mmCIF file with all atom_site columns, N, CA and C in Angstrom:
data_model
loop_
_atom_site.group_PDB
_atom_site.id
_atom_site.type_symbol
_atom_site.label_atom_id
_atom_site.label_alt_id
_atom_site.label_comp_id
_atom_site.label_asym_id
_atom_site.label_entity_id
_atom_site.label_seq_id
_atom_site.pdbx_PDB_ins_code
_atom_site.Cartn_x
_atom_site.Cartn_y
_atom_site.Cartn_z
_atom_site.occupancy
_atom_site.B_iso_or_equiv
_atom_site.pdbx_formal_charge
_atom_site.auth_seq_id
_atom_site.auth_comp_id
_atom_site.auth_asym_id
_atom_site.auth_atom_id
_atom_site.pdbx_PDB_model_num
ATOM 1   N N  . ILE D 1 1  ? 1.994   16.460  -1.666  1.00 91.00 ? 12 ILE D N  1
ATOM 2   C CA . ILE D 1 1  ? 0.684   16.199  -2.159  1.00 91.00 ? 12 ILE D CA 1
ATOM 3   C C  . ILE D 1 1  ? 0.732   15.573  -3.760  1.00 91.00 ? 12 ILE D C  1
ATOM 4   N N  . PHE D 1 2  ? 1.227   16.199  -4.537  1.00 95.00 ? 13 PHE D N  1
ATOM 5   C CA . PHE D 1 2  ? 1.187   15.863  -6.042  1.00 95.00 ? 13 PHE D CA 1
ATOM 6   C C  . PHE D 1 2  ? 1.905   14.298  -5.925  1.00 95.00 ? 13 PHE D C  1
ATOM 7   N N  . TYR D 1 3  ? 2.787   13.890  -5.190  1.00 94.00 ? 14 TYR D N  1
ATOM 8   C CA . TYR D 1 3  ? 3.246   12.598  -5.346  1.00 94.00 ? 14 TYR D CA 1
ATOM 9   C C  . TYR D 1 3  ? 2.422   11.777  -4.630  1.00 94.00 ? 14 TYR D C  1
ATOM 10  N N  . ASP D 1 4  ? 1.954   11.995  -3.699  1.00 94.00 ? 15 ASP D N  1
ATOM 11  C CA . ASP D 1 4  ? 1.029   11.082  -3.041  1.00 94.00 ? 15 ASP D CA 1
ATOM 12  C C  . ASP D 1 4  ? -0.081  10.925  -3.849  1.00 94.00 ? 15 ASP D C  1
ATOM 13  N N  . ARG D 1 5  ? -0.567  11.681  -4.695  1.00 96.00 ? 16 ARG D N  1
ATOM 14  C CA . ARG D 1 5  ? -1.601  11.731  -5.380  1.00 96.00 ? 16 ARG D CA 1
ATOM 15  C C  . ARG D 1 5  ? -1.063  10.632  -6.652  1.00 96.00 ? 16 ARG D C  1
ATOM 16  N N  . GLN D 1 6  ? 0.004   10.857  -7.372  1.00 97.00 ? 17 GLN D N  1
ATOM 17  C CA . GLN D 1 6  ? 0.384   10.111  -8.364  1.00 97.00 ? 17 GLN D CA 1
ATOM 18  C C  . GLN D 1 6  ? 0.266   8.837   -7.952  1.00 97.00 ? 17 GLN D C  1
ATOM 19  N N  . ILE D 1 7  ? 0.994   8.331   -6.612  1.00 97.00 ? 18 ILE D N  1
ATOM 20  C CA . ILE D 1 7  ? 1.158   7.087   -6.066  1.00 97.00 ? 18 ILE D CA 1
ATOM 21  C C  . ILE D 1 7  ? -0.374  6.420   -5.969  1.00 97.00 ? 18 ILE D C  1
ATOM 22  N N  . TYR D 1 8  ? -1.325  7.265   -5.335  1.00 97.00 ? 19 TYR D N  1
ATOM 23  C CA . TYR D 1 8  ? -2.730  6.731   -5.237  1.00 97.00 ? 19 TYR D CA 1
ATOM 24  C C  . TYR D 1 8  ? -3.284  6.235   -6.452  1.00 97.00 ? 19 TYR D C  1
ATOM 25  N N  . ARG D 1 9  ? -3.014  6.972   -7.506  1.00 96.00 ? 20 ARG D N  1
ATOM 26  C CA . ARG D 1 9  ? -3.417  6.612   -8.860  1.00 96.00 ? 20 ARG D CA 1
ATOM 27  C C  . ARG D 1 9  ? -3.035  5.410   -9.113  1.00 96.00 ? 20 ARG D C  1
ATOM 28  N N  . LYS D 1 10 ? -1.590  5.115   -8.906  1.00 96.00 ? 21 LYS D N  1
ATOM 29  C CA . LYS D 1 10 ? -0.968  3.874   -9.488  1.00 96.00 ? 21 LYS D CA 1
ATOM 30  C C  . LYS D 1 10 ? -1.631  2.781   -8.845  1.00 96.00 ? 21 LYS D C  1
ATOM 31  N N  . TRP D 1 11 ? -1.978  2.832   -7.694  1.00 96.00 ? 22 TRP D N  1
ATOM 32  C CA . TRP D 1 11 ? -2.607  1.614   -6.902  1.00 96.00 ? 22 TRP D CA 1
ATOM 33  C C  . TRP D 1 11 ? -4.161  1.468   -7.173  1.00 96.00 ? 22 TRP D C  1
ATOM 34  N N  . LYS D 1 12 ? -4.803  2.562   -7.707  1.00 95.00 ? 23 LYS D N  1
ATOM 35  C CA . LYS D 1 12 ? -6.070  2.685   -8.062  1.00 95.00 ? 23 LYS D CA 1
ATOM 36  C C  . LYS D 1 12 ? -6.293  1.681   -9.385  1.00 95.00 ? 23 LYS D C  1
ATOM 37  N N  . ASN D 1 13 ? -5.041  2.116   -10.339 1.00 94.00 ? 24 ASN D N  1
ATOM 38  C CA . ASN D 1 13 ? -4.958  1.266   -11.668 1.00 94.00 ? 24 ASN D CA 1
ATOM 39  C C  . ASN D 1 13 ? -4.593  -0.107  -11.479 1.00 94.00 ? 24 ASN D C  1
ATOM 40  N N  . LYS D 1 14 ? -4.049  -0.813  -10.086 1.00 91.00 ? 25 LYS D N  1
ATOM 41  C CA . LYS D 1 14 ? -3.917  -1.940  -9.906  1.00 91.00 ? 25 LYS D CA 1
ATOM 42  C C  . LYS D 1 14 ? -5.088  -2.844  -9.183  1.00 91.00 ? 25 LYS D C  1
ATOM 43  N N  . GLY D 1 15 ? -6.238  -1.992  -9.049  1.00 91.00 ? 26 GLY D N  1
ATOM 44  C CA . GLY D 1 15 ? -7.336  -2.602  -8.502  1.00 91.00 ? 26 GLY D CA 1
ATOM 45  C C  . GLY D 1 15 ? -7.542  -2.478  -6.974  1.00 91.00 ? 26 GLY D C  1
ATOM 46  N N  . ILE D 1 16 ? -6.776  -1.828  -6.364  1.00 94.00 ? 27 ILE D N  1
ATOM 47  C CA . ILE D 1 16 ? -6.779  -1.632  -4.816  1.00 94.00 ? 27 ILE D CA 1
ATOM 48  C C  . ILE D 1 16 ? -8.204  -0.935  -4.378  1.00 94.00 ? 27 ILE D C  1
ATOM 49  N N  . PRO D 1 17 ? -9.037  -1.681  -3.657  1.00 94.00 ? 28 PRO D N  1
ATOM 50  C CA . PRO D 1 17 ? -10.195 -1.021  -3.486  1.00 94.00 ? 28 PRO D CA 1
ATOM 51  C C  . PRO D 1 17 ? -9.810  0.378   -2.586  1.00 94.00 ? 28 PRO D C  1
ATOM 52  N N  . ALA D 1 18 ? -10.889 1.249   -2.546  1.00 91.00 ? 29 ALA D N  1
ATOM 53  C CA . ALA D 1 18 ? -10.624 2.603   -2.141  1.00 91.00 ? 29 ALA D CA 1
ATOM 54  C C  . ALA D 1 18 ? -10.396 2.805   -0.460  1.00 91.00 ? 29 ALA D C  1
ATOM 55  N N  . SER D 1 19 ? -10.929 1.727   0.160   1.00 90.00 ? 30 SER D N  1
ATOM 56  C CA . SER D 1 19 ? -10.971 1.571   1.623   1.00 90.00 ? 30 SER D CA 1
ATOM 57  C C  . SER D 1 19 ? -9.360  0.966   1.887   1.00 90.00 ? 30 SER D C  1
ATOM 58  N N  . GLU D 1 20 ? -8.584  0.471   1.169   1.00 95.00 ? 31 GLU D N  1
ATOM 59  C CA . GLU D 1 20 ? -7.383  -0.107  1.262   1.00 95.00 ? 31 GLU D CA 1
ATOM 60  C C  . GLU D 1 20 ? -6.128  0.880   0.438   1.00 95.00 ? 31 GLU D C  1
ATOM 61  N N  . ARG D 1 21 ? -6.602  1.704   -0.125  1.00 96.00 ? 32 ARG D N  1
ATOM 62  C CA . ARG D 1 21 ? -5.710  2.489   -0.819  1.00 96.00 ? 32 ARG D CA 1
ATOM 63  C C  . ARG D 1 21 ? -4.816  3.679   -0.257  1.00 96.00 ? 32 ARG D C  1
ATOM 64  N N  . LEU D 1 22 ? -5.426  3.945   0.668   1.00 95.00 ? 33 LEU D N  1
ATOM 65  C CA . LEU D 1 22 ? -4.583  5.006   1.567   1.00 95.00 ? 33 LEU D CA 1
ATOM 66  C C  . LEU D 1 22 ? -3.459  4.218   2.159   1.00 95.00 ? 33 LEU D C  1
ATOM 67  N N  . ALA D 1 23 ? -3.576  3.140   2.702   1.00 96.00 ? 34 ALA D N  1
ATOM 68  C CA . ALA D 1 23 ? -2.554  2.506   3.424   1.00 96.00 ? 34 ALA D CA 1
ATOM 69  C C  . ALA D 1 23 ? -1.555  2.230   2.281   1.00 96.00 ? 34 ALA D C  1
ATOM 70  N N  . PHE D 1 24 ? -1.728  1.786   1.112   1.00 97.00 ? 35 PHE D N  1
ATOM 71  C CA . PHE D 1 24 ? -1.239  1.337   0.078   1.00 97.00 ? 35 PHE D CA 1
ATOM 72  C C  . PHE D 1 24 ? -0.143  2.762   -0.423  1.00 97.00 ? 35 PHE D C  1
ATOM 73  N N  . THR D 1 25 ? -0.942  3.871   -0.471  1.00 97.00 ? 36 THR D N  1
ATOM 74  C CA . THR D 1 25 ? -0.295  4.847   -0.810  1.00 97.00 ? 36 THR D CA 1
ATOM 75  C C  . THR D 1 25 ? 0.718   5.545   0.270   1.00 97.00 ? 36 THR D C  1
ATOM 76  N N  . PHE D 1 26 ? 0.431   5.614   1.569   1.00 97.00 ? 37 PHE D N  1
ATOM 77  C CA . PHE D 1 26 ? 1.510   5.880   2.481   1.00 97.00 ? 37 PHE D CA 1
ATOM 78  C C  . PHE D 1 26 ? 2.528   4.841   2.701   1.00 97.00 ? 37 PHE D C  1
ATOM 79  N N  . ALA D 1 27 ? 2.267   3.867   2.643   1.00 98.00 ? 38 ALA D N  1
ATOM 80  C CA . ALA D 1 27 ? 3.579   2.781   2.361   1.00 98.00 ? 38 ALA D CA 1
ATOM 81  C C  . ALA D 1 27 ? 4.415   2.999   1.406   1.00 98.00 ? 38 ALA D C  1
ATOM 82  N N  . SER D 1 28 ? 3.965   3.420   0.227   1.00 98.00 ? 39 SER D N  1
ATOM 83  C CA . SER D 1 28 ? 4.600   3.541   -0.716  1.00 98.00 ? 39 SER D CA 1
ATOM 84  C C  . SER D 1 28 ? 5.570   5.112   -0.810  1.00 98.00 ? 39 SER D C  1
ATOM 85  N N  . TYR D 1 29 ? 4.820   5.958   -0.157  1.00 97.00 ? 40 TYR D N  1
ATOM 86  C CA . TYR D 1 29 ? 5.425   7.057   0.177   1.00 97.00 ? 40 TYR D CA 1
ATOM 87  C C  . TYR D 1 29 ? 6.714   6.948   1.162   1.00 97.00 ? 40 TYR D C  1
ATOM 88  N N  . ASN D 1 30 ? 6.571   5.986   2.132   1.00 97.00 ? 41 ASN D N  1
ATOM 89  C CA . ASN D 1 30 ? 7.472   5.515   3.203   1.00 97.00 ? 41 ASN D CA 1
ATOM 90  C C  . ASN D 1 30 ? 8.459   4.798   2.578   1.00 97.00 ? 41 ASN D C  1
ATOM 91  N N  . ALA D 1 31 ? 8.060   3.799   2.256   1.00 97.00 ? 42 ALA D N  1
ATOM 92  C CA . ALA D 1 31 ? 9.311   2.725   1.565   1.00 97.00 ? 42 ALA D CA 1
ATOM 93  C C  . ALA D 1 31 ? 9.584   2.743   -0.043  1.00 97.00 ? 42 ALA D C  1
ATOM 94  N N  . GLY D 1 32 ? 8.787   3.403   -0.799  1.00 97.00 ? 43 GLY D N  1
ATOM 95  C CA . GLY D 1 32 ? 9.165   3.543   -2.101  1.00 97.00 ? 43 GLY D CA 1
ATOM 96  C C  . GLY D 1 32 ? 8.029   2.619   -2.823  1.00 97.00 ? 43 GLY D C  1
ATOM 97  N N  . TYR D 1 33 ? 7.459   3.006   -3.935  1.00 97.00 ? 44 TYR D N  1
ATOM 98  C CA . TYR D 1 33 ? 6.249   2.348   -4.807  1.00 97.00 ? 44 TYR D CA 1
ATOM 99  C C  . TYR D 1 33 ? 6.775   0.939   -4.903  1.00 97.00 ? 44 TYR D C  1
ATOM 100 N N  . TYR D 1 34 ? 8.057   0.751   -5.697  1.00 97.00 ? 45 TYR D N  1
ATOM 101 C CA . TYR D 1 34 ? 8.353   -0.462  -6.012  1.00 97.00 ? 45 TYR D CA 1
ATOM 102 C C  . TYR D 1 34 ? 8.731   -1.489  -4.782  1.00 97.00 ? 45 TYR D C  1
ATOM 103 N N  . LYS D 1 35 ? 9.074   -0.924  -3.838  1.00 97.00 ? 46 LYS D N  1
ATOM 104 C CA . LYS D 1 35 ? 9.182   -2.091  -2.824  1.00 97.00 ? 46 LYS D CA 1
ATOM 105 C C  . LYS D 1 35 ? 8.054   -2.510  -2.142  1.00 97.00 ? 46 LYS D C  1
ATOM 106 N N  . VAL D 1 36 ? 6.775   -1.702  -2.272  1.00 97.00 ? 47 VAL D N  1
ATOM 107 C CA . VAL D 1 36 ? 5.495   -2.149  -1.755  1.00 97.00 ? 47 VAL D CA 1
ATOM 108 C C  . VAL D 1 36 ? 4.888   -2.719  -2.909  1.00 97.00 ? 47 VAL D C  1
ATOM 109 N N  . LEU D 1 37 ? 5.126   -2.593  -4.111  1.00 96.00 ? 48 LEU D N  1
ATOM 110 C CA . LEU D 1 37 ? 4.691   -3.248  -5.371  1.00 96.00 ? 48 LEU D CA 1
ATOM 111 C C  . LEU D 1 37 ? 5.280   -4.882  -5.329  1.00 96.00 ? 48 LEU D C  1
ATOM 112 N N  . ARG D 1 38 ? 6.596   -4.840  -4.967  1.00 96.00 ? 49 ARG D N  1
ATOM 113 C CA . ARG D 1 38 ? 7.207   -6.295  -4.679  1.00 96.00 ? 49 ARG D CA 1
ATOM 114 C C  . ARG D 1 38 ? 6.454   -7.002  -3.577  1.00 96.00 ? 49 ARG D C  1
ATOM 115 N N  . ALA D 1 39 ? 6.246   -6.332  -2.564  1.00 96.00 ? 50 ALA D N  1
ATOM 116 C CA . ALA D 1 39 ? 5.243   -6.978  -1.454  1.00 96.00 ? 50 ALA D CA 1
ATOM 117 C C  . ALA D 1 39 ? 4.097   -7.488  -1.782  1.00 96.00 ? 50 ALA D C  1
ATOM 118 N N  . PHE D 1 40 ? 3.471   -6.856  -2.864  1.00 95.00 ? 51 PHE D N  1
ATOM 119 C CA . PHE D 1 40 ? 1.951   -7.078  -3.093  1.00 95.00 ? 51 PHE D CA 1
ATOM 120 C C  . PHE D 1 40 ? 2.309   -8.077  -4.010  1.00 95.00 ? 51 PHE D C  1
ATOM 121 N N  . ASN D 1 41 ? 3.194   -8.154  -5.117  1.00 93.00 ? 52 ASN D N  1
ATOM 122 C CA . ASN D 1 41 ? 3.241   -9.345  -5.941  1.00 93.00 ? 52 ASN D CA 1
ATOM 123 C C  . ASN D 1 41 ? 3.951   -10.668 -5.248  1.00 93.00 ? 52 ASN D C  1
ATOM 124 N N  . LYS D 1 42 ? 4.561   -10.297 -4.268  1.00 93.00 ? 53 LYS D N  1
ATOM 125 C CA . LYS D 1 42 ? 5.201   -11.715 -3.389  1.00 93.00 ? 53 LYS D CA 1
ATOM 126 C C  . LYS D 1 42 ? 3.872   -12.079 -2.738  1.00 93.00 ? 53 LYS D C  1
ATOM 127 N N  . SER D 1 43 ? 3.094   -11.397 -1.969  1.00 92.00 ? 54 SER D N  1
ATOM 128 C CA . SER D 1 43 ? 1.854   -11.929 -1.264  1.00 92.00 ? 54 SER D CA 1
ATOM 129 C C  . SER D 1 43 ? 0.907   -12.470 -2.295  1.00 92.00 ? 54 SER D C  1
ATOM 130 N N  . ASN D 1 44 ? 0.810   -12.162 -3.529  1.00 90.00 ? 55 ASN D N  1
ATOM 131 C CA . ASN D 1 44 ? -0.099  -12.893 -4.246  1.00 90.00 ? 55 ASN D CA 1
ATOM 132 C C  . ASN D 1 44 ? 0.317   -14.142 -5.444  1.00 90.00 ? 55 ASN D C  1
ATOM 133 N N  . LYS D 1 45 ? 1.598   -14.592 -4.971  1.00 88.00 ? 56 LYS D N  1
ATOM 134 C CA . LYS D 1 45 ? 2.374   -15.325 -5.738  1.00 88.00 ? 56 LYS D CA 1
ATOM 135 C C  . LYS D 1 45 ? 1.783   -16.915 -5.338  1.00 88.00 ? 56 LYS D C  1
ATOM 136 N N  . GLY D 1 46 ? 1.282   -17.309 -6.685  1.00 81.00 ? 57 GLY D N  1
ATOM 137 C CA . GLY D 1 46 ? 0.655   -18.635 -6.492  1.00 81.00 ? 57 GLY D CA 1
ATOM 138 C C  . GLY D 1 46 ? -0.716  -18.598 -5.838  1.00 81.00 ? 57 GLY D C  1
ATOM 139 N N  . LYS D 1 47 ? -1.389  -17.629 -5.772  1.00 80.00 ? 58 LYS D N  1
ATOM 140 C CA . LYS D 1 47 ? -2.837  -17.861 -5.476  1.00 80.00 ? 58 LYS D CA 1
ATOM 141 C C  . LYS D 1 47 ? -3.752  -17.450 -6.388  1.00 80.00 ? 58 LYS D C  1
ATOM 142 N N  . GLU D 1 48 ? -4.883  -18.268 -6.539  1.00 82.00 ? 59 GLU D N  1
ATOM 143 C CA . GLU D 1 48 ? -5.819  -17.804 -7.444  1.00 82.00 ? 59 GLU D CA 1
ATOM 144 C C  . GLU D 1 48 ? -6.534  -16.741 -7.369  1.00 82.00 ? 59 GLU D C  1
ATOM 145 N N  . GLN D 1 49 ? -6.830  -16.127 -6.269  1.00 83.00 ? 60 GLN D N  1
ATOM 146 C CA . GLN D 1 49 ? -7.171  -15.031 -6.261  1.00 83.00 ? 60 GLN D CA 1
ATOM 147 C C  . GLN D 1 49 ? -6.583  -13.840 -5.488  1.00 83.00 ? 60 GLN D C  1
ATOM 148 N N  . GLN D 1 50 ? -6.383  -12.661 -6.047  1.00 85.00 ? 61 GLN D N  1
ATOM 149 C CA . GLN D 1 50 ? -5.316  -11.618 -5.408  1.00 85.00 ? 61 GLN D CA 1
ATOM 150 C C  . GLN D 1 50 ? -5.542  -11.110 -4.144  1.00 85.00 ? 61 GLN D C  1
ATOM 151 N N  . VAL D 1 51 ? -4.854  -10.764 -3.543  1.00 86.00 ? 62 VAL D N  1
ATOM 152 C CA . VAL D 1 51 ? -4.992  -10.399 -2.213  1.00 86.00 ? 62 VAL D CA 1
ATOM 153 C C  . VAL D 1 51 ? -4.794  -8.563  -2.392  1.00 86.00 ? 62 VAL D C  1
ATOM 154 N N  . TYR D 1 52 ? -5.977  -7.867  -1.943  1.00 92.00 ? 63 TYR D N  1
ATOM 155 C CA . TYR D 1 52 ? -5.875  -6.501  -2.202  1.00 92.00 ? 63 TYR D CA 1
ATOM 156 C C  . TYR D 1 52 ? -6.031  -5.690  -0.763  1.00 92.00 ? 63 TYR D C  1
ATOM 157 N N  . ASN D 1 53 ? -5.875  -6.250  0.159   1.00 93.00 ? 64 ASN D N  1
ATOM 158 C CA . ASN D 1 53 ? -5.836  -5.749  1.410   1.00 93.00 ? 64 ASN D CA 1
ATOM 159 C C  . ASN D 1 53 ? -4.482  -5.514  2.065   1.00 93.00 ? 64 ASN D C  1
ATOM 160 N N  . TRP D 1 54 ? -4.331  -4.322  2.814   1.00 95.00 ? 65 TRP D N  1
ATOM 161 C CA . TRP D 1 54 ? -3.219  -3.923  3.742   1.00 95.00 ? 65 TRP D CA 1
ATOM 162 C C  . TRP D 1 54 ? -2.614  -5.123  4.581   1.00 95.00 ? 65 TRP D C  1
ATOM 163 N N  . ALA D 1 55 ? -3.445  -5.569  5.219   1.00 94.00 ? 66 ALA D N  1
ATOM 164 C CA . ALA D 1 55 ? -3.058  -6.530  6.387   1.00 94.00 ? 66 ALA D CA 1
ATOM 165 C C  . ALA D 1 55 ? -2.497  -7.828  5.990   1.00 94.00 ? 66 ALA D C  1
ATOM 166 N N  . ASP D 1 56 ? -2.833  -8.324  4.661   1.00 92.00 ? 67 ASP D N  1
ATOM 167 C CA . ASP D 1 56 ? -2.142  -9.562  4.058   1.00 92.00 ? 67 ASP D CA 1
ATOM 168 C C  . ASP D 1 56 ? -0.774  -9.193  3.574   1.00 92.00 ? 67 ASP D C  1
ATOM 169 N N  . ILE D 1 57 ? -0.712  -7.759  2.849   1.00 95.00 ? 68 ILE D N  1
ATOM 170 C CA . ILE D 1 57 ? 0.535   -7.552  2.370   1.00 95.00 ? 68 ILE D CA 1
ATOM 171 C C  . ILE D 1 57 ? 1.692   -6.799  3.254   1.00 95.00 ? 68 ILE D C  1
ATOM 172 N N  . LYS D 1 58 ? 1.171   -6.290  4.442   1.00 95.00 ? 69 LYS D N  1
ATOM 173 C CA . LYS D 1 58 ? 2.169   -5.747  5.314   1.00 95.00 ? 69 LYS D CA 1
ATOM 174 C C  . LYS D 1 58 ? 3.358   -6.426  5.879   1.00 95.00 ? 69 LYS D C  1
ATOM 175 N N  . LYS D 1 59 ? 3.078   -7.798  5.819   1.00 95.00 ? 70 LYS D N  1
ATOM 176 C CA . LYS D 1 59 ? 4.124   -8.701  6.442   1.00 95.00 ? 70 LYS D CA 1
ATOM 177 C C  . LYS D 1 59 ? 5.413   -8.660  5.633   1.00 95.00 ? 70 LYS D C  1
ATOM 178 N N  . TYR D 1 60 ? 5.266   -8.450  4.339   1.00 96.00 ? 71 TYR D N  1
ATOM 179 C CA . TYR D 1 60 ? 6.346   -8.422  3.496   1.00 96.00 ? 71 TYR D CA 1
ATOM 180 C C  . TYR D 1 60 ? 6.902   -7.009  2.971   1.00 96.00 ? 71 TYR D C  1
ATOM 181 N N  . THR D 1 61 ? 6.481   -6.036  3.850   1.00 97.00 ? 72 THR D N  1
ATOM 182 C CA . THR D 1 61 ? 7.168   -4.870  3.707   1.00 97.00 ? 72 THR D CA 1
ATOM 183 C C  . THR D 1 61 ? 8.226   -4.532  5.142   1.00 97.00 ? 72 THR D C  1
ATOM 184 N N  . PRO D 1 62 ? 8.848   -3.354  4.867   1.00 96.00 ? 73 PRO D N  1
ATOM 185 C CA . PRO D 1 62 ? 9.835   -3.011  5.973   1.00 96.00 ? 73 PRO D CA 1
ATOM 186 C C  . PRO D 1 62 ? 9.105   -2.871  7.257   1.00 96.00 ? 73 PRO D C  1
ATOM 187 N N  . GLY D 1 63 ? 9.613   -3.135  8.422   1.00 97.00 ? 74 GLY D N  1
ATOM 188 C CA . GLY D 1 63 ? 9.137   -2.875  9.731   1.00 97.00 ? 74 GLY D CA 1
ATOM 189 C C  . GLY D 1 63 ? 8.919   -1.373  9.988   1.00 97.00 ? 74 GLY D C  1
ATOM 190 N N  . ALA D 1 64 ? 9.719   -0.622  9.598   1.00 97.00 ? 75 ALA D N  1
ATOM 191 C CA . ALA D 1 64 ? 9.455   0.776   9.738   1.00 97.00 ? 75 ALA D CA 1
ATOM 192 C C  . ALA D 1 64 ? 8.191   1.399   9.000   1.00 97.00 ? 75 ALA D C  1
ATOM 193 N N  . THR D 1 65 ? 8.057   0.613   7.696   1.00 98.00 ? 76 THR D N  1
ATOM 194 C CA . THR D 1 65 ? 6.821   1.097   6.949   1.00 98.00 ? 76 THR D CA 1
ATOM 195 C C  . THR D 1 65 ? 5.557   0.676   7.599   1.00 98.00 ? 76 THR D C  1
ATOM 196 N N  . ARG D 1 66 ? 5.678   -0.416  8.087   1.00 97.00 ? 77 ARG D N  1
ATOM 197 C CA . ARG D 1 66 ? 4.502   -1.083  8.693   1.00 97.00 ? 77 ARG D CA 1
ATOM 198 C C  . ARG D 1 66 ? 3.931   -0.426  10.054  1.00 97.00 ? 77 ARG D C  1
ATOM 199 N N  . ALA D 1 67 ? 4.975   0.426   10.765  1.00 98.00 ? 78 ALA D N  1
ATOM 200 C CA . ALA D 1 67 ? 5.094   1.281   11.730  1.00 98.00 ? 78 ALA D CA 1
ATOM 201 C C  . ALA D 1 67 ? 4.315   2.631   11.611  1.00 98.00 ? 78 ALA D C  1
ATOM 202 N N  . TYR D 1 68 ? 4.922   3.245   10.130  1.00 97.00 ? 79 TYR D N  1
ATOM 203 C CA . TYR D 1 68 ? 4.470   4.458   9.708   1.00 97.00 ? 79 TYR D CA 1
ATOM 204 C C  . TYR D 1 68 ? 2.835   4.192   9.408   1.00 97.00 ? 79 TYR D C  1
ATOM 205 N N  . VAL D 1 69 ? 2.353   3.176   8.711   1.00 97.00 ? 80 VAL D N  1
ATOM 206 C CA . VAL D 1 69 ? 1.366   3.292   8.095   1.00 97.00 ? 80 VAL D CA 1
ATOM 207 C C  . VAL D 1 69 ? 0.312   3.070   9.450   1.00 97.00 ? 80 VAL D C  1
ATOM 208 N N  . HIS D 1 70 ? 0.734   2.400   10.333  1.00 96.00 ? 81 HIS D N  1
ATOM 209 C CA . HIS D 1 70 ? -0.005  1.981   11.571  1.00 96.00 ? 81 HIS D CA 1
ATOM 210 C C  . HIS D 1 70 ? -0.065  3.517   12.204  1.00 96.00 ? 81 HIS D C  1
ATOM 211 N N  . ARG D 1 71 ? 0.713   4.228   12.355  1.00 97.00 ? 82 ARG D N  1
ATOM 212 C CA . ARG D 1 71 ? 0.738   5.607   13.190  1.00 97.00 ? 82 ARG D CA 1
ATOM 213 C C  . ARG D 1 71 ? -0.362  6.398   12.159  1.00 97.00 ? 82 ARG D C  1
ATOM 214 N N  . ILE D 1 72 ? -0.352  6.232   11.102  1.00 95.00 ? 83 ILE D N  1
ATOM 215 C CA . ILE D 1 72 ? -0.930  7.406   10.369  1.00 95.00 ? 83 ILE D CA 1
ATOM 216 C C  . ILE D 1 72 ? -2.364  6.814   10.334  1.00 95.00 ? 83 ILE D C  1
ATOM 217 N N  . LYS D 1 73 ? -2.788  5.606   10.306  1.00 93.00 ? 84 LYS D N  1
ATOM 218 C CA . LYS D 1 73 ? -4.038  5.041   10.546  1.00 93.00 ? 84 LYS D CA 1
ATOM 219 C C  . LYS D 1 73 ? -4.811  5.404   11.558  1.00 93.00 ? 84 LYS D C  1
ATOM 220 N N  . LYS D 1 74 ? -3.847  5.223   12.725  1.00 94.00 ? 85 LYS D N  1
ATOM 221 C CA . LYS D 1 74 ? -4.278  5.607   14.041  1.00 94.00 ? 85 LYS D CA 1
ATOM 222 C C  . LYS D 1 74 ? -4.807  7.153   14.100  1.00 94.00 ? 85 LYS D C  1
ATOM 223 N N  . LEU D 1 75 ? -4.074  7.906   13.712  1.00 95.00 ? 86 LEU D N  1
ATOM 224 C CA . LEU D 1 75 ? -4.013  9.415   13.702  1.00 95.00 ? 86 LEU D CA 1
ATOM 225 C C  . LEU D 1 75 ? -5.148  9.969   12.827  1.00 95.00 ? 86 LEU D C  1
ATOM 226 N N  . MET D 1 76 ? -5.506  9.029   11.723  1.00 92.00 ? 87 MET D N  1
ATOM 227 C CA . MET D 1 76 ? -6.543  9.539   10.946  1.00 92.00 ? 87 MET D CA 1
ATOM 228 C C  . MET D 1 76 ? -7.971  8.654   11.108  1.00 92.00 ? 87 MET D C  1
ATOM 229 N N  . LYS D 1 77 ? -7.768  7.565   11.945  1.00 88.00 ? 88 LYS D N  1
ATOM 230 C CA . LYS D 1 77 ? -9.007  6.975   12.506  1.00 88.00 ? 88 LYS D CA 1
ATOM 231 C C  . LYS D 1 77 ? -9.500  6.399   11.062  1.00 88.00 ? 88 LYS D C  1
ATOM 232 N N  . PHE D 1 78 ? -8.676  5.700   10.383  1.00 79.00 ? 89 PHE D N  1
ATOM 233 C CA . PHE D 1 78 ? -9.218  4.676   9.018   1.00 79.00 ? 89 PHE D CA 1
ATOM 234 C C  . PHE D 1 78 ? -8.777  3.427   9.255   1.00 79.00 ? 89 PHE D C  1
#
């Protein structure tokens, strides 16, 4: 829980909205914070406005991580 809280705060500092922050947190828990951060940066490369939603970032993350986040979102109904 402590580690999840730390990751959650890191995404909050990046400006990720509260509605998307849990998905980013669980993805970071599964794949590693820096791997998800790289996906975040890759999805925003060359764009005027930054992308802050999981749906646009997830295609740059590993398949196992996408499945993990999907399963948690389904269980938590968020």
